[in-house]
Tab-separated table of C-alpha atoms in Angstrom:
chain	number	residue	atom	x	y	z
A	1	MET	CA	-11.442	-15.979	9.525
A	2	SER	CA	-9.433	-19.201	9.331
A	3	MET	CA	-5.814	-20.125	9.963
A	4	ASN	CA	-3.950	-22.599	7.762
A	5	THR	CA	-1.117	-24.833	8.881
A	6	ALA	CA	-1.021	-27.277	5.947
A	7	ALA	CA	2.338	-28.263	4.478
A	8	GLY	CA	3.149	-27.526	0.878
A	9	PRO	CA	5.568	-26.004	-1.633
A	10	ASP	CA	7.810	-23.112	-0.669
A	11	THR	CA	6.372	-20.288	-2.760
A	12	GLY	CA	5.392	-16.709	-2.036
A	13	PRO	CA	4.085	-13.544	-3.610
A	14	ALA	CA	6.516	-11.405	-5.475
A	15	SER	CA	7.006	-7.750	-5.889
A	16	ARG	CA	5.728	-4.740	-4.105
A	17	GLY	CA	6.056	-1.426	-5.904
A	18	ASP	CA	9.701	-1.079	-4.807
A	19	GLY	CA	10.671	-4.524	-6.117
A	20	GLU	CA	10.862	-6.262	-2.724
A	21	ASP	CA	9.877	-9.914	-2.888
A	22	TRP	CA	7.735	-11.445	-0.146
A	23	ALA	CA	9.568	-14.755	-0.458
A	24	ASP	CA	12.924	-12.999	0.032
A	25	ARG	CA	12.059	-11.512	3.435
A	26	ALA	CA	14.032	-12.780	6.414
A	27	ALA	CA	13.900	-16.555	6.814
A	28	GLY	CA	11.739	-17.591	9.723
A	29	ALA	CA	9.894	-14.246	9.852
A	30	PRO	CA	6.160	-14.776	10.116
A	31	ARG	CA	4.329	-14.244	6.860
A	32	LEU	CA	0.651	-13.414	6.924
A	33	LEU	CA	-1.720	-13.771	3.991
A	34	PHE	CA	-4.998	-11.892	4.384
A	35	VAL	CA	-7.601	-12.882	1.778
A	36	GLU	CA	-10.352	-10.289	1.253
A	37	ASN	CA	-13.363	-11.195	-0.880
A	38	SER	CA	-15.604	-8.239	-0.055
A	39	ALA	CA	-15.566	-4.486	-0.537
A	40	GLU	CA	-18.197	-4.107	2.190
A	41	GLU	CA	-17.709	-1.254	4.648
A	42	GLY	CA	-18.747	-0.252	8.132
A	43	GLY	CA	-18.819	-1.502	11.689
A	44	GLU	CA	-17.012	-3.907	13.943
A	45	GLY	CA	-16.511	-7.385	12.546
A	46	ARG	CA	-17.216	-6.282	8.990
A	47	ALA	CA	-14.821	-6.147	6.054
A	48	ASP	CA	-13.172	-2.849	6.918
A	49	GLY	CA	-12.223	-4.220	10.375
A	50	PHE	CA	-10.452	-7.066	8.613
A	51	ARG	CA	-8.478	-4.615	6.483
A	52	SER	CA	-7.654	-2.551	9.576
A	53	GLU	CA	-6.198	-5.696	11.137
A	54	ALA	CA	-3.961	-6.134	8.082
A	55	VAL	CA	-2.683	-2.575	8.644
A	56	THR	CA	-2.093	-3.313	12.341
A	57	GLN	CA	-0.056	-6.401	11.482
A	58	VAL	CA	2.138	-4.387	9.089
A	59	LEU	CA	2.657	-1.723	11.770
A	60	MET	CA	3.694	-4.493	14.187
A	61	GLY	CA	6.478	-5.391	11.760
A	62	ASN	CA	4.922	-8.492	10.216
A	63	SER	CA	5.304	-9.375	6.549
A	64	VAL	CA	1.742	-9.118	5.198
A	65	MET	CA	0.183	-9.794	1.807
A	66	LEU	CA	-3.427	-8.701	1.255
A	67	PHE	CA	-4.936	-10.735	-1.580
A	68	LEU	CA	-8.130	-9.342	-3.110
A	69	VAL	CA	-10.535	-11.796	-4.748
A	70	GLN	CA	-14.162	-11.810	-5.950
A	71	GLY	CA	-15.873	-8.518	-4.990
A	72	GLY	CA	-12.806	-7.454	-3.003
A	73	VAL	CA	-10.833	-6.667	-6.189
A	74	VAL	CA	-12.602	-3.311	-6.535
A	75	LEU	CA	-10.520	-2.225	-3.532
A	76	ALA	CA	-7.456	-2.308	-5.809
A	77	VAL	CA	-8.752	0.842	-7.520
A	78	PRO	CA	-6.925	3.931	-6.172
A	79	GLY	CA	-8.840	5.972	-3.604
A	80	ARG	CA	-11.375	3.218	-2.906
A	81	ASP	CA	-10.257	2.380	0.656
A	82	THR	CA	-8.197	4.368	3.168
A	83	ASP	CA	-7.107	1.237	5.056
A	84	ILE	CA	-5.518	-0.125	1.894
A	85	ASP	CA	-3.911	3.259	1.239
A	86	ARG	CA	-2.259	3.034	4.667
A	87	PHE	CA	-1.524	-0.689	4.292
A	88	GLN	CA	0.558	-0.037	1.173
A	89	ARG	CA	2.154	3.132	2.529
A	90	GLU	CA	3.360	1.229	5.624
A	91	GLY	CA	4.874	-1.608	3.572
A	92	GLY	CA	2.063	-4.113	3.071
A	93	LEU	CA	1.992	-6.045	-0.198
A	94	LEU	CA	-1.177	-6.012	-2.306
A	95	ALA	CA	-2.284	-8.646	-4.818
A	96	ALA	CA	-5.484	-9.109	-6.830
A	97	ASP	CA	-7.015	-12.119	-8.536
A	98	ARG	CA	-6.708	-11.971	-12.326
A	99	PHE	CA	-10.043	-13.746	-12.982
A	100	SER	CA	-12.003	-11.554	-10.542
A	101	LEU	CA	-10.520	-8.420	-12.124
A	102	ALA	CA	-11.490	-9.605	-15.622
A	103	GLU	CA	-15.038	-10.381	-14.472
A	104	ARG	CA	-15.373	-6.758	-13.347
A	105	GLY	CA	-13.679	-5.239	-16.391
A	106	LEU	CA	-10.687	-3.957	-14.402
A	107	ASP	CA	-7.257	-3.958	-16.025
A	108	ALA	CA	-3.803	-3.213	-14.627
A	109	GLU	CA	-3.902	0.467	-15.610
A	110	ALA	CA	-6.949	1.014	-13.377
A	111	LEU	CA	-5.246	-0.424	-10.262
A	112	ARG	CA	-3.171	0.999	-7.427
A	113	GLY	CA	0.560	1.113	-8.054
A	114	GLY	CA	2.368	-1.965	-6.803
A	115	THR	CA	-0.636	-4.285	-7.090
A	116	ARG	CA	0.444	-7.770	-8.100
A	117	ILE	CA	-2.031	-9.450	-10.455
A	118	THR	CA	-2.001	-13.186	-9.913
A	119	GLY	CA	-4.031	-16.362	-10.350
A	120	MET	CA	-5.429	-18.871	-7.920
A	121	ASP	CA	-2.719	-21.403	-8.822
A	122	GLU	CA	-0.097	-19.138	-7.251
A	123	VAL	CA	-2.387	-18.311	-4.313
A	124	ALA	CA	-2.823	-22.033	-3.651
A	125	GLY	CA	0.965	-22.293	-3.286
A	126	TRP	CA	0.963	-19.444	-0.763
A	127	ILE	CA	-1.867	-21.071	1.198
A	128	LEU	CA	-0.072	-24.429	1.291
A	129	ASP	CA	3.258	-22.907	2.355
A	130	PRO	CA	3.777	-24.041	5.973
A	131	SER	CA	5.474	-20.743	6.859
A	132	VAL	CA	2.420	-18.681	5.855
A	133	ARG	CA	-0.497	-18.012	8.199
A	134	VAL	CA	-3.731	-17.438	6.277
A	135	MET	CA	-6.680	-15.323	7.395
A	136	TRP	CA	-9.648	-15.478	5.034
A	137	HIS	CA	-12.543	-13.057	5.277
């Protein structure tokens, strides 16, 4: 896991299923970007512990985006992961990498409701945003 403090453009992920925009949340509120590149399961320190931490941060009232990339995009399929079910139910925002989805033959109709499909150009803006803390697994 790594934290980013680099300066950059003021951008942020957009809509959750209810139309709320991550960039429109209260100014100065911490914004967390969790980047998950694995669908691996099981045990402390493994991928599912990372996703559980994203849920914990949402429950603590933090503004959290979980971005799925590479093998992690399969978690955007409904019923694939109970932590992500809870993450979304509690108000977490979910995004998936367009290229990784295409590589695996997944289209928007196959994904969980409210999943934002985006590209790495937009993700780079989120990572460079000085108000966003990034955790990459």
